[in-house]
XYZ file of C-alpha atoms in Angstrom:
379
model
C 7.758 -37.947 42.218
C 6.673 -40.455 39.627
C 9.885 -42.418 39.955
C 9.551 -42.642 43.751
C 5.906 -44.075 43.481
C 7.130 -46.670 40.844
C 9.952 -47.712 42.990
C 7.874 -47.872 46.252
C 4.524 -49.256 45.012
C 3.644 -52.694 43.524
C 0.668 -51.210 41.663
C 0.900 -48.179 39.526
C -1.804 -45.821 38.291
C -2.481 -45.165 34.580
C -1.185 -41.614 34.975
C 2.207 -43.133 36.243
C 2.436 -45.262 33.241
C 1.593 -42.456 30.825
C 4.298 -40.323 32.462
C 6.907 -43.245 32.360
C 6.801 -43.903 28.580
C 8.385 -40.590 27.347
C 11.415 -41.301 29.593
C 12.443 -44.098 27.225
C 13.551 -41.261 24.963
C 15.449 -39.319 27.644
C 18.820 -37.893 26.821
C 20.464 -39.499 29.854
C 21.357 -43.192 29.434
C 20.666 -43.973 33.067
C 17.116 -42.643 32.795
C 16.524 -44.714 29.837
C 17.897 -47.802 31.481
C 15.536 -47.338 34.564
C 12.647 -46.482 32.340
C 12.871 -49.716 30.162
C 13.314 -51.729 33.341
C 9.981 -50.429 34.694
C 8.190 -50.825 31.276
C 9.291 -54.491 31.225
C 8.375 -55.136 34.840
C 4.813 -53.791 34.290
C 4.046 -56.072 31.315
C 2.125 -58.356 33.524
C -0.022 -55.502 35.099
C -3.440 -55.279 33.276
C -3.756 -51.548 33.901
C -0.298 -51.033 32.524
C -1.064 -53.091 29.313
C -4.186 -51.226 28.710
C -2.170 -47.861 28.820
C 0.490 -49.429 26.634
C -2.092 -50.373 23.977
C -3.500 -46.743 23.984
C 0.013 -45.292 23.748
C 1.187 -48.124 21.422
C 2.541 -45.838 18.659
C 4.925 -43.847 20.875
C 5.775 -46.799 23.046
C 6.804 -49.059 20.171
C 8.633 -46.181 18.407
C 10.659 -45.617 21.569
C 11.302 -49.373 22.372
C 12.456 -49.989 18.764
C 14.824 -47.030 19.113
C 16.219 -48.701 22.346
C 17.231 -51.757 20.477
C 20.339 -49.816 19.282
C 21.157 -48.611 22.746
C 23.662 -50.292 25.120
C 23.320 -54.136 25.605
C 21.443 -53.829 28.947
C 18.858 -51.412 27.663
C 18.477 -53.232 24.239
C 18.054 -56.484 26.078
C 15.146 -55.161 28.192
C 13.606 -53.355 25.236
C 13.416 -56.597 23.030
C 12.211 -58.629 26.108
C 9.332 -56.038 26.390
C 8.615 -56.380 22.811
C 8.472 -60.226 22.959
C 6.036 -60.080 25.955
C 3.674 -57.653 24.179
C 3.857 -59.645 20.928
C 2.710 -62.741 22.734
C -0.776 -61.443 23.107
C -3.077 -62.974 20.424
C -6.393 -61.902 18.993
C -9.365 -63.902 17.974
C -7.808 -64.931 14.484
C -4.528 -65.981 16.051
C -2.572 -62.909 14.950
C -1.054 -60.596 17.576
C -2.376 -57.076 17.346
C 0.939 -55.983 18.875
C 2.824 -57.867 16.289
C 0.863 -56.103 13.489
C 1.690 -52.765 14.999
C 5.334 -53.622 15.296
C 5.388 -54.437 11.621
C 3.898 -51.128 10.843
C 6.764 -49.493 12.811
C 9.356 -51.290 10.705
C 10.426 -53.956 13.255
C 11.298 -56.522 10.621
C 14.240 -54.600 9.192
C 15.551 -54.014 12.751
C 15.314 -57.671 13.629
C 17.010 -58.849 10.497
C 19.795 -56.476 11.235
C 20.252 -58.018 14.707
C 19.889 -61.677 13.645
C 22.218 -61.265 10.790
C 24.918 -59.569 12.947
C 27.301 -62.391 13.929
C 28.508 -60.380 16.965
C 25.047 -59.312 18.194
C 24.129 -60.513 21.751
C 20.478 -59.797 20.935
C 20.270 -62.218 17.810
C 18.496 -65.174 19.856
C 15.836 -62.768 21.339
C 15.501 -61.066 17.817
C 14.765 -64.482 16.318
C 12.240 -65.185 19.106
C 10.384 -61.761 18.451
C 10.490 -62.407 14.597
C 8.852 -65.780 15.239
C 6.027 -64.051 17.199
C 5.649 -61.314 14.648
C 5.470 -63.692 11.675
C 2.266 -65.233 13.085
C 1.012 -62.094 11.353
C 0.753 -62.777 7.662
C 1.769 -59.080 7.092
C 5.087 -59.707 8.800
C 5.564 -62.939 7.057
C 5.137 -61.104 3.808
C 7.651 -58.553 4.929
C 10.264 -61.281 5.629
C 9.716 -62.569 2.169
C 9.783 -59.165 0.794
C 6.493 -59.367 -1.090
C 5.933 -56.208 -2.976
C 2.947 -56.141 -5.375
C 2.934 -59.897 -5.602
C 6.542 -60.086 -6.490
C 8.995 -62.409 -4.303
C 12.343 -61.102 -3.765
C 13.361 -63.329 -0.758
C 16.712 -61.792 -0.028
C 16.069 -61.954 3.710
C 15.278 -65.810 3.467
C 18.548 -66.210 1.537
C 20.323 -64.959 4.563
C 18.187 -66.441 7.323
C 18.466 -70.121 6.145
C 22.305 -70.235 6.355
C 22.000 -68.541 9.643
C 19.713 -71.188 10.957
C 22.041 -73.855 9.542
C 25.076 -72.438 11.171
C 26.731 -71.613 7.793
C 28.805 -68.429 6.583
C 30.241 -67.959 10.140
C 27.025 -68.155 12.073
C 26.861 -69.985 15.301
C 24.459 -72.991 15.453
C 23.482 -71.900 18.937
C 20.730 -69.355 19.649
C 18.896 -69.194 16.383
C 16.559 -72.081 16.798
C 13.461 -69.740 16.716
C 14.192 -69.148 12.971
C 12.672 -72.675 12.315
C 9.438 -71.263 13.590
C 9.770 -68.337 11.297
C 10.171 -70.653 8.557
C 7.019 -72.534 9.558
C 5.106 -69.314 9.819
C 5.999 -67.921 6.505
C 5.154 -71.127 4.706
C 1.601 -70.503 5.514
C 1.845 -68.081 2.563
C 1.858 -69.666 -0.948
C 4.843 -67.558 -1.828
C 6.666 -68.905 1.236
C 6.077 -72.434 0.227
C 7.100 -71.607 -3.229
C 10.301 -70.049 -2.031
C 11.380 -73.297 -0.124
C 10.302 -75.614 -2.947
C 12.002 -73.788 -5.877
C 15.251 -74.998 -7.338
C 14.188 -78.645 -6.379
C 13.794 -77.567 -2.677
C 17.385 -76.157 -2.277
C 16.572 -74.363 0.860
C 14.323 -77.080 2.210
C 16.887 -79.792 1.823
C 19.222 -77.433 3.808
C 16.991 -77.329 6.932
C 15.634 -80.968 6.837
C 18.389 -82.639 8.770
C 17.550 -80.341 11.732
C 14.364 -82.313 12.237
C 16.521 -84.452 14.475
C 18.372 -81.593 16.429
C 18.292 -81.777 20.130
C 16.490 -78.519 20.260
C 12.626 -79.093 20.166
C 11.947 -75.542 18.733
C 14.294 -76.219 15.898
C 12.888 -79.704 15.264
C 9.360 -78.423 15.413
C 10.088 -75.524 13.066
C 11.339 -77.861 10.362
C 8.560 -80.412 10.801
C 5.996 -77.536 10.428
C 7.771 -76.192 7.327
C 7.766 -79.669 5.731
C 4.079 -80.193 6.500
C 3.139 -76.704 5.043
C 5.194 -77.344 1.862
C 3.113 -80.547 1.375
C -0.022 -78.462 0.876
C 1.492 -77.696 -2.536
C 0.004 -80.718 -4.331
C 2.094 -80.143 -7.562
C 5.325 -80.521 -5.498
C 4.415 -83.800 -3.729
C 6.191 -86.022 -6.140
C 9.419 -83.812 -5.799
C 9.162 -83.927 -2.077
C 9.104 -87.751 -2.070
C 11.495 -88.276 -4.886
C 14.959 -89.467 -3.854
C 16.605 -87.549 -6.609
C 14.815 -84.276 -5.969
C 13.978 -83.028 -2.447
C 14.286 -86.553 -0.822
C 12.049 -85.745 2.233
C 11.026 -89.232 3.055
C 14.077 -90.315 5.190
C 13.692 -87.185 7.323
C 9.875 -87.742 7.812
C 10.590 -91.403 8.669
C 13.490 -90.908 11.248
C 11.459 -89.129 13.970
C 9.176 -92.137 14.102
C 11.980 -94.682 14.246
C 14.027 -96.128 17.158
C 16.949 -98.374 17.117
C 14.927 -101.490 16.152
C 16.572 -103.736 13.553
C 14.065 -104.537 10.865
C 13.987 -108.067 9.019
C 15.866 -108.102 5.774
C 12.707 -108.324 3.650
C 11.417 -105.032 5.357
C 14.748 -103.307 4.961
C 14.808 -103.739 1.223
C 13.850 -100.500 -0.408
C 14.383 -98.428 2.829
C 16.426 -95.236 2.214
C 20.072 -95.539 3.355
C 19.564 -92.718 5.782
C 17.275 -94.773 7.829
C 19.177 -98.073 7.851
C 21.577 -99.247 10.592
C 20.325 -96.582 13.122
C 21.978 -96.644 16.526
C 20.557 -99.024 19.013
C 20.320 -96.000 21.224
C 18.050 -94.127 18.739
C 14.683 -93.035 20.256
C 11.530 -91.801 18.533
C 10.988 -88.082 18.822
C 9.622 -87.320 22.314
C 7.430 -84.522 21.239
C 3.941 -85.777 20.104
C 3.399 -82.587 18.216
C 6.333 -83.156 15.963
C 5.339 -86.820 15.583
C 1.873 -85.641 14.524
C 3.200 -83.169 11.892
C 5.501 -85.911 10.590
C 2.776 -88.411 10.108
C 0.369 -85.873 8.686
C 2.993 -84.839 6.069
C 3.446 -88.520 5.097
C -0.454 -88.884 4.695
C -0.467 -85.785 2.571
C 2.282 -87.194 0.261
C -0.168 -90.179 -0.549
C -2.493 -87.670 -2.269
C -0.158 -87.900 -5.402
C 0.249 -91.228 -7.124
C 3.932 -90.877 -7.746
C 4.749 -89.813 -4.214
C 2.573 -92.619 -2.873
C 4.579 -95.065 -4.839
C 7.814 -93.726 -3.247
C 6.236 -93.871 0.206
C 5.481 -97.633 -0.423
C 8.939 -98.248 -2.082
C 10.698 -96.619 0.882
C 8.999 -99.096 3.231
C 7.145 -96.500 5.350
C 4.609 -99.037 6.292
C 6.735 -101.148 8.734
C 7.898 -97.841 10.228
C 4.450 -96.557 10.971
C 3.276 -100.050 11.981
C 5.799 -100.184 14.765
C 5.340 -96.577 15.712
C 1.677 -97.185 16.167
C 2.334 -100.096 18.521
C 4.556 -97.845 20.605
C 2.515 -94.715 20.560
C 0.901 -93.308 23.746
C -0.585 -90.136 22.366
C -4.239 -90.442 20.994
C -4.028 -87.987 18.215
C -0.753 -89.407 16.917
C -2.159 -92.880 17.182
C -5.228 -91.811 15.105
C -3.016 -90.233 12.481
C -0.856 -93.264 12.223
C -4.057 -95.440 11.823
C -5.308 -93.093 9.149
C -2.013 -93.373 7.201
C -2.068 -97.126 7.532
C -5.537 -97.171 6.029
C -4.143 -95.570 2.981
C -1.178 -97.828 2.560
C -2.491 -101.196 3.441
C -4.806 -101.641 0.353
C -1.770 -100.743 -1.916
C 0.242 -103.454 -0.082
C -2.623 -105.893 -0.564
C -4.383 -105.262 -3.874
C -7.098 -107.900 -3.100
C -8.152 -105.886 -0.029
C -10.251 -102.823 -0.082
C -9.607 -100.206 -2.793
C -7.142 -97.477 -1.967
C -8.451 -94.540 0.028
C -8.485 -91.197 -1.479
C -6.476 -88.574 0.263
C -7.492 -85.169 0.701
C -4.603 -83.137 2.157
C -6.633 -80.052 2.572
C -9.106 -81.778 4.929
C -6.530 -82.436 7.704
C -7.061 -79.482 9.925
C -8.621 -76.594 7.975
C -11.638 -76.325 5.772
C -10.259 -73.475 3.681
C -7.197 -75.251 2.279
C -4.817 -72.875 3.982
C -1.510 -74.416 5.064
C -1.188 -75.305 8.835
C 2.021 -74.593 10.489
C 3.835 -75.912 13.465
C 1.525 -75.807 16.742
C 0.510 -72.221 17.089
C 2.680 -70.882 19.856
C 3.428 -67.319 20.758
C 6.598 -67.140 22.852
C 6.783 -65.029 25.982
C 9.936 -64.069 27.877
C 9.567 -63.948 31.728
C 11.348 -61.354 33.740
C 14.165 -63.730 34.652
C 14.468 -65.548 31.302
C 17.347 -64.797 28.814
C 16.277 -67.157 25.977
């Protein structure tokens, strides 16, 4: 039988895989459980992946239905979807993620993430992170319809990420990457920046969280928001969004600055613990430095950067930096600030925030990552 061959052979034929997929919809729960286990185990098989893609509409429809099955079946179904969504095309989008969006995956994932009792919520957040690499999925999360922004999903996801309204702080770190992904869209940046950055201010403190995914998501979101040039002054202003302290802290250790250099520093960065260390992820340090550089494109924001004594921080960070890309970014930022500190030196350098990484002016998110779950992984 097909089941005998699947259980006894390491490799399976295309016909075996084609015959296997419909068993995901079998009336017997035990048959569905075995079927989804095999579907998951074959994700690394190139022949099986080719069949999966040809049969993607039926496969995805059945896998999405299995999310509502018992925990064991739902767990394997969502892990399969994560593994499939990790494939990326030439443009960085995942063809599988785009197909999942067409099958209505966003609503199903939102239901799971916002269910405080759901055991699948962390994996649902991971899958949503993969899916929102597709701008179509990002638009679905933002609920963009005919150019209109509703944003009800985001008003729920941000409190969940922050551990508010009864949500646990554990397990939903991947929502930070979702925020970074959706702020690639102008409407996504607008959503986080409106009402003096109400939602952005909620997530900024997590730029120092122990979880690197959470930190990276917040850093990427801040960097993307800095592409909205008209909002740069608000981002830097201590009475509006007040992003500067949170951009400075990842670059700082427990060093005590001389009194003359402390004057003007935000209270949030003074008297740091002697045990404080700079962020150990160079990608996060790079995003933070890029964001500071982009803020300097606006005259008012640049004044705040200077007033908050960012220069001594980047000077010391540059001396301690061992990553070439971050070191170059710090030097580039110093070249902008030094002429302002010494007016008799060379004239200030013009800052073009859109020239950082992309030629088209599109916002750049956190380091492009598609997350894949191995057979033995639960997170």
